[in-house]
Tab-separated table of C-alpha atoms and ligand atoms in Angstrom:
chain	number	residue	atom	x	y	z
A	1	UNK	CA	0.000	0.000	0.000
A	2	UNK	CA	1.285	3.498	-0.853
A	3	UNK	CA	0.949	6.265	1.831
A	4	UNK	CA	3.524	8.674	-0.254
A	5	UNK	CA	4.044	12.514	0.900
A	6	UNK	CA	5.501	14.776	-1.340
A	7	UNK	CA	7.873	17.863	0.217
A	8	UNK	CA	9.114	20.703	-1.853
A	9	UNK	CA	9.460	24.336	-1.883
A	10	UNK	CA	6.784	26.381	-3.020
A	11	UNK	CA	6.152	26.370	-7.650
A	12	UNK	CA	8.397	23.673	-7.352
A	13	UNK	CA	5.907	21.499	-9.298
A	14	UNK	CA	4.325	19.484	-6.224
A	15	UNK	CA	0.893	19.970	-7.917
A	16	UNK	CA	1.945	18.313	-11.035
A	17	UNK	CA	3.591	15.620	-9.847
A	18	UNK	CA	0.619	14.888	-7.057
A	19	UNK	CA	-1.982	14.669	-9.817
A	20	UNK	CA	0.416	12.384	-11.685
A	21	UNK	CA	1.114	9.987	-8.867
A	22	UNK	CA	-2.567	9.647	-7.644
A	23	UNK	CA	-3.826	9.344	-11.148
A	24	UNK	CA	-1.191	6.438	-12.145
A	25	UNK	CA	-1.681	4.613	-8.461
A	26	UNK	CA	-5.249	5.311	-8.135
A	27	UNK	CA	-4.721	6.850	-4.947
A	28	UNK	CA	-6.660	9.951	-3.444
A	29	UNK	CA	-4.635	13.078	-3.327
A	30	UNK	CA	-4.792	15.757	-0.738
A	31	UNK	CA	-3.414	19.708	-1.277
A	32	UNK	CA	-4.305	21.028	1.959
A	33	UNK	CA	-3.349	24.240	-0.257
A	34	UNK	CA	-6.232	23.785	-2.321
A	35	UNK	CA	-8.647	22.640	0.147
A	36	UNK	CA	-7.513	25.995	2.121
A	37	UNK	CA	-8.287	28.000	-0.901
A	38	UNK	CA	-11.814	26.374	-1.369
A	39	UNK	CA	-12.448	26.953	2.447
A	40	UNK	CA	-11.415	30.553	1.674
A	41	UNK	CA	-13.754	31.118	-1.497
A	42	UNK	CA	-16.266	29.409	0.310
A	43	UNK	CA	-16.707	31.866	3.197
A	44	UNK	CA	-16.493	29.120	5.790
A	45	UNK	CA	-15.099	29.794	9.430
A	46	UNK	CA	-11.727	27.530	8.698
A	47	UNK	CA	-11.344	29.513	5.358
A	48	UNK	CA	-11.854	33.124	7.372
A	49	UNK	CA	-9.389	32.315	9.581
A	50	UNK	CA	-6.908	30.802	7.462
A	51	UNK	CA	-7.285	33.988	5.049
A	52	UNK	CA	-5.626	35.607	7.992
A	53	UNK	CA	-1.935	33.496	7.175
A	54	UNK	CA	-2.800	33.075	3.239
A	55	UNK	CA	-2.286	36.413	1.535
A	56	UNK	CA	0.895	37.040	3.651
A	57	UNK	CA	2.782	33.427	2.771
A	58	UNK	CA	2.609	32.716	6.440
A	59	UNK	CA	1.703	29.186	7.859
A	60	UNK	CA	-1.443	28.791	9.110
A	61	UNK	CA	-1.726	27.164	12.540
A	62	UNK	CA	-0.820	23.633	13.154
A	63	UNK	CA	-3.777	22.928	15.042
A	64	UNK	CA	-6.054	24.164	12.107
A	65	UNK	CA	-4.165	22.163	9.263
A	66	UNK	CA	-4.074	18.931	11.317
A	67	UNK	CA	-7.872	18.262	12.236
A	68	UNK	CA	-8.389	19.005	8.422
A	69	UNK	CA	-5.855	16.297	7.455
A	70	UNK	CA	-7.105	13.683	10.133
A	71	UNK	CA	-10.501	14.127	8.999
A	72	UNK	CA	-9.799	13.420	5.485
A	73	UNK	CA	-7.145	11.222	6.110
A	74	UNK	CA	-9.423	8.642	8.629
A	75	UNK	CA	-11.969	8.103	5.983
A	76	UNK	CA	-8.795	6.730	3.215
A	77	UNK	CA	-7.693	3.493	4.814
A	78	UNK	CA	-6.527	2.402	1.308
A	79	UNK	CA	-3.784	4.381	0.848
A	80	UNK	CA	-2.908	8.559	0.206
A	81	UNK	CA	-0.940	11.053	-0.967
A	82	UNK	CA	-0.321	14.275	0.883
A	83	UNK	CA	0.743	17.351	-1.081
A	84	UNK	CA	1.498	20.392	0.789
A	85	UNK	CA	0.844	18.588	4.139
A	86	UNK	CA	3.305	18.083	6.881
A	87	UNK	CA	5.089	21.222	6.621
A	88	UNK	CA	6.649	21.486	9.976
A	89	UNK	CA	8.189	18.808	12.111
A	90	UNK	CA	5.090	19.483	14.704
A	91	UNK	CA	2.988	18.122	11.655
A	92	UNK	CA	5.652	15.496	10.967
A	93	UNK	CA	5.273	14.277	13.909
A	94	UNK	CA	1.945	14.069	14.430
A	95	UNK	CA	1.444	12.577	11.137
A	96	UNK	CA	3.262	9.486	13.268
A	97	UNK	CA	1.080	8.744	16.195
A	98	UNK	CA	-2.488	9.972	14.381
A	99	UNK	CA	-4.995	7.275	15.670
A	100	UNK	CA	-6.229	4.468	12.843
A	101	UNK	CA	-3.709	5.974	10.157
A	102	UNK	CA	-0.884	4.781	8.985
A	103	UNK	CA	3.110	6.378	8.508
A	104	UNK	CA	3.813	7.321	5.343
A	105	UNK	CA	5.422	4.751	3.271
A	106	UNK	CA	7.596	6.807	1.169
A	107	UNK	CA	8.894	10.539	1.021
A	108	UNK	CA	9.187	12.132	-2.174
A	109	UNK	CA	11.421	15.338	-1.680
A	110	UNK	CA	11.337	17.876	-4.585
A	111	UNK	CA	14.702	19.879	-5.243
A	112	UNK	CA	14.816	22.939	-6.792
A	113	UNK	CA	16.517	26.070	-6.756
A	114	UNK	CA	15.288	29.114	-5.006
A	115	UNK	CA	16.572	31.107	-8.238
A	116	UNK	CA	14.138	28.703	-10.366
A	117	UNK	CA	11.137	28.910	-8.244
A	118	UNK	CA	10.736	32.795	-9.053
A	119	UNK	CA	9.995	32.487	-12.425
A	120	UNK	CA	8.122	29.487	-12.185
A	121	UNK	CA	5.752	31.350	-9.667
A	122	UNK	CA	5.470	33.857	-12.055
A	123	UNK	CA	3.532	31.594	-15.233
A	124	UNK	CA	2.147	29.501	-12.898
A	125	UNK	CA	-1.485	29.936	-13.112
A	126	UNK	CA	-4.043	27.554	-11.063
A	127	UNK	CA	-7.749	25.881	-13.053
A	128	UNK	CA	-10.552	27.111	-10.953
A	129	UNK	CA	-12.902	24.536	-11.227
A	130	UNK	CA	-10.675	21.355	-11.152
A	131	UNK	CA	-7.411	22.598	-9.429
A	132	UNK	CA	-4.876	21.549	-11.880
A	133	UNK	CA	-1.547	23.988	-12.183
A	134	UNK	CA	-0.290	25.329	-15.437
A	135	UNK	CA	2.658	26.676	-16.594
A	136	UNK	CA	1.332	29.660	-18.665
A	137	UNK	CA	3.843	31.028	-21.461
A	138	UNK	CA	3.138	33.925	-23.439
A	139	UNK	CA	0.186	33.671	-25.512
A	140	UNK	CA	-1.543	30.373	-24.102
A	141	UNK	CA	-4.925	30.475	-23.763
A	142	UNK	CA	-6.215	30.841	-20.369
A	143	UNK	CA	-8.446	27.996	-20.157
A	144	UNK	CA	-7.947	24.767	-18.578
A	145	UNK	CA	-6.942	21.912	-21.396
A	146	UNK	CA	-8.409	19.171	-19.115
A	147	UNK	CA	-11.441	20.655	-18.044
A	148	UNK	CA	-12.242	24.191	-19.793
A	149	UNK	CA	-12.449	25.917	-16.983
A	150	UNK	CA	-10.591	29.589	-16.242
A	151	UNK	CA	-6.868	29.565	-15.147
A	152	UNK	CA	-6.208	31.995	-12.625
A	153	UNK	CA	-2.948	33.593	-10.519
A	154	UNK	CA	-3.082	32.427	-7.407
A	155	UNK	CA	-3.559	35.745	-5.320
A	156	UNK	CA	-0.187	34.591	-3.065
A	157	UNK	CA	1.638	34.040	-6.588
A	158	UNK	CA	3.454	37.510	-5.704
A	159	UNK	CA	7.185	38.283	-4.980
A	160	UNK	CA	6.523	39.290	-1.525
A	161	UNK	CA	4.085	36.732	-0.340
A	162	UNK	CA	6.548	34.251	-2.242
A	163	UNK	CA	9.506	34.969	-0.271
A	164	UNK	CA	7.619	34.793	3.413
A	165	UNK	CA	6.726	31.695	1.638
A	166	UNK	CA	10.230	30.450	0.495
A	167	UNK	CA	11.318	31.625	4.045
A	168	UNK	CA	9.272	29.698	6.339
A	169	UNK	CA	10.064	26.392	4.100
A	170	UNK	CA	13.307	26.883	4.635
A	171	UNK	CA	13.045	27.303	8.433
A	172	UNK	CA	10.263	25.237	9.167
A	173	UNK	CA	9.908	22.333	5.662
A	174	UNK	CA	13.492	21.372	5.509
A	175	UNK	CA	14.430	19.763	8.627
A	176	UNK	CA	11.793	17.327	7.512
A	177	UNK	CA	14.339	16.232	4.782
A	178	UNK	CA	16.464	14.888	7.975
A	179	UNK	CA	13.706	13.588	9.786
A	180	UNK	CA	12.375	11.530	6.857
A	181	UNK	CA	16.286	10.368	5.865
A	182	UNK	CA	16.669	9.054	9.934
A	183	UNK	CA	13.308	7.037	9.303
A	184	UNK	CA	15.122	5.699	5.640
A	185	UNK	CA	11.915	6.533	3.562
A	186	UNK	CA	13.387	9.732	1.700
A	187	UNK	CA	14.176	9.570	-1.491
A	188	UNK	CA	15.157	13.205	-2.961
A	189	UNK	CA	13.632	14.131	-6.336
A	190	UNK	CA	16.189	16.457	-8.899
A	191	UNK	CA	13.022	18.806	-9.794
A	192	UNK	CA	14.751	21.346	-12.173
A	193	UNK	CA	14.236	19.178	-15.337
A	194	UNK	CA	11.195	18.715	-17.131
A	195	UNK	CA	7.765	17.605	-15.774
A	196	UNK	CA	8.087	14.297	-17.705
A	197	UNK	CA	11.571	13.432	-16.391
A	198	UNK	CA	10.603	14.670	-12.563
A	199	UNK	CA	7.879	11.784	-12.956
A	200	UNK	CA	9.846	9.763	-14.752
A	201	UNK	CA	12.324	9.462	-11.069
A	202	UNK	CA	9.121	9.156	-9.286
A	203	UNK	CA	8.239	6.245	-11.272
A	204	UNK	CA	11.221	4.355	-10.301
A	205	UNK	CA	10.530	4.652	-6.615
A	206	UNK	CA	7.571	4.274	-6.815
A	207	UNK	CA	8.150	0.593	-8.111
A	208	UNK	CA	10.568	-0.059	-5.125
A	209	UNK	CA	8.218	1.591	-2.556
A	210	UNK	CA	5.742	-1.153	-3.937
A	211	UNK	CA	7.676	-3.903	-3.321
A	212	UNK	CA	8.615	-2.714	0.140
A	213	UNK	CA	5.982	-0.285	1.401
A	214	UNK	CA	3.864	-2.416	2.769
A	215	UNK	CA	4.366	-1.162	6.587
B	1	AMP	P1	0.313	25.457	-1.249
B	1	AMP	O1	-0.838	25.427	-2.196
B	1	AMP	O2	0.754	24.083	-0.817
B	1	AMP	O3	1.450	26.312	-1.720
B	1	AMP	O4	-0.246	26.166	0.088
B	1	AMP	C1	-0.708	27.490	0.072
B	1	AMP	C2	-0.742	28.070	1.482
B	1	AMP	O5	-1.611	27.292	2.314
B	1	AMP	C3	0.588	28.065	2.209
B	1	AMP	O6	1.389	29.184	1.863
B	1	AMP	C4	0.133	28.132	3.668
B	1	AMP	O7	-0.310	29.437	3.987
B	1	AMP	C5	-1.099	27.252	3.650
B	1	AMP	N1	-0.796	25.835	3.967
B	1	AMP	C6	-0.981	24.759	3.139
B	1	AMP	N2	-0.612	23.627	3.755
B	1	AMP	C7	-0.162	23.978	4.985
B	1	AMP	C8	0.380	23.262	6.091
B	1	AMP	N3	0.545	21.933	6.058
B	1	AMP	N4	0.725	23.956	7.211
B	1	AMP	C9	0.563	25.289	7.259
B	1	AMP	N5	0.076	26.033	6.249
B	1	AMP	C10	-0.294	25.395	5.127
């Protein structure tokens, strides 16, 4: 059984890659990112608060993220991918010891340079009716090629609000690289070539995690 998380920096193509993975394993996928920015749209009391951290690239509250994951997580006994979700080791470690759900099975870490993630923020554009993440280049057509609907900026898909962002990953994301590597399920994930070839690495571990995943 696959319980995969994926860890990268922000535009560093987790989005992608997630849709990729849970479409070729059959898995369900969760972007606590996107179910933040639905909660937001939505008006509800999670999304009003977490509108507070949003805008500004900050966190939002472990407490918050956590009962959202658990929730969704405790109903997907088959098997999950996480995207976006832990981000801090307080996460990590909960993630551990949460009740009826098991570790993860495999850690896919995402590498890319800071210097590359600014212009990648910069085309990326977001569908708004199915979630899927484009890389926009002058010209395209602003309409989603799976689904038709509109692609939009993401309204923290600004320098400023992408630096907090880049900040607090390194501070607070990172040390999970270590704490997955102690636990020997890490495997790190050269994400400055193209989307095919990212998967294409994936792929391979994904065959090993198969054969020994099944914690
Ligand atoms: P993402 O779509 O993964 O880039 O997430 C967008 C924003 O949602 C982040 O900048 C955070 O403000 C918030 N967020 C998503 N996941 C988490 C998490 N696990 N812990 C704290 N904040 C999160």
């Amino acid at each position: 059984m696959h319980r995969i998380v994926l860890l990268g920096p922000p535009a560093s193509g987790k989005g992608t890659q997630s849709h990729r993975i849970s479409e070729l394993l059959n898995i369900p996928h969760l972007s606590t990112g996107n179910i933040l920015r639905k909660e937001v749209e939505n008006g509800t009391p999670t999304g009003l608060e977490a509108q507070k951290y949003l805008d500004k690239g900050a966190y939002v509250p472990d407490e918050l993220i956590l009962s959202m994951v658990q929730a969704w997580l405790s109903e997907r006994p088959d098997g999950w991918l996480l995207d976006g979700f832990p981000r801090t080791l307080a996460q990590a470690e909960a993630l551990q010891d949460l009740d009826g759900v098991g570790k993860p099975t495999l850690v896919l870490g995402l590498e890319v340079p800071k210097e590359a993630l600014v212009s990648r923020m910069e085309g990326r554009r977001e569908c708004a009716d199915c979630g899927k993440t484009v890389s926009l280049k002058e010209g395209d057509e602003e309409i989603c090629s799976d689904c038709g609907g509109k692609l939009v900026k993401r309204s923290d898909d600004v320098l400023d609000s992408f630096l907090v962002r880049y900040a607090n990953y390194e501070e607070l994301t990172m040390p999970l690289f270590d704490f997955y590597a102690e636990k020997g399920i890490l495997e790190r994930i050269d994400g400055t070539v193209a989307p095919d070839a990212v998967f294409a690495q994936i792929k391979q571990h994904l065959e090993t995690n198969e054969v020994h995943g099944e914690a």
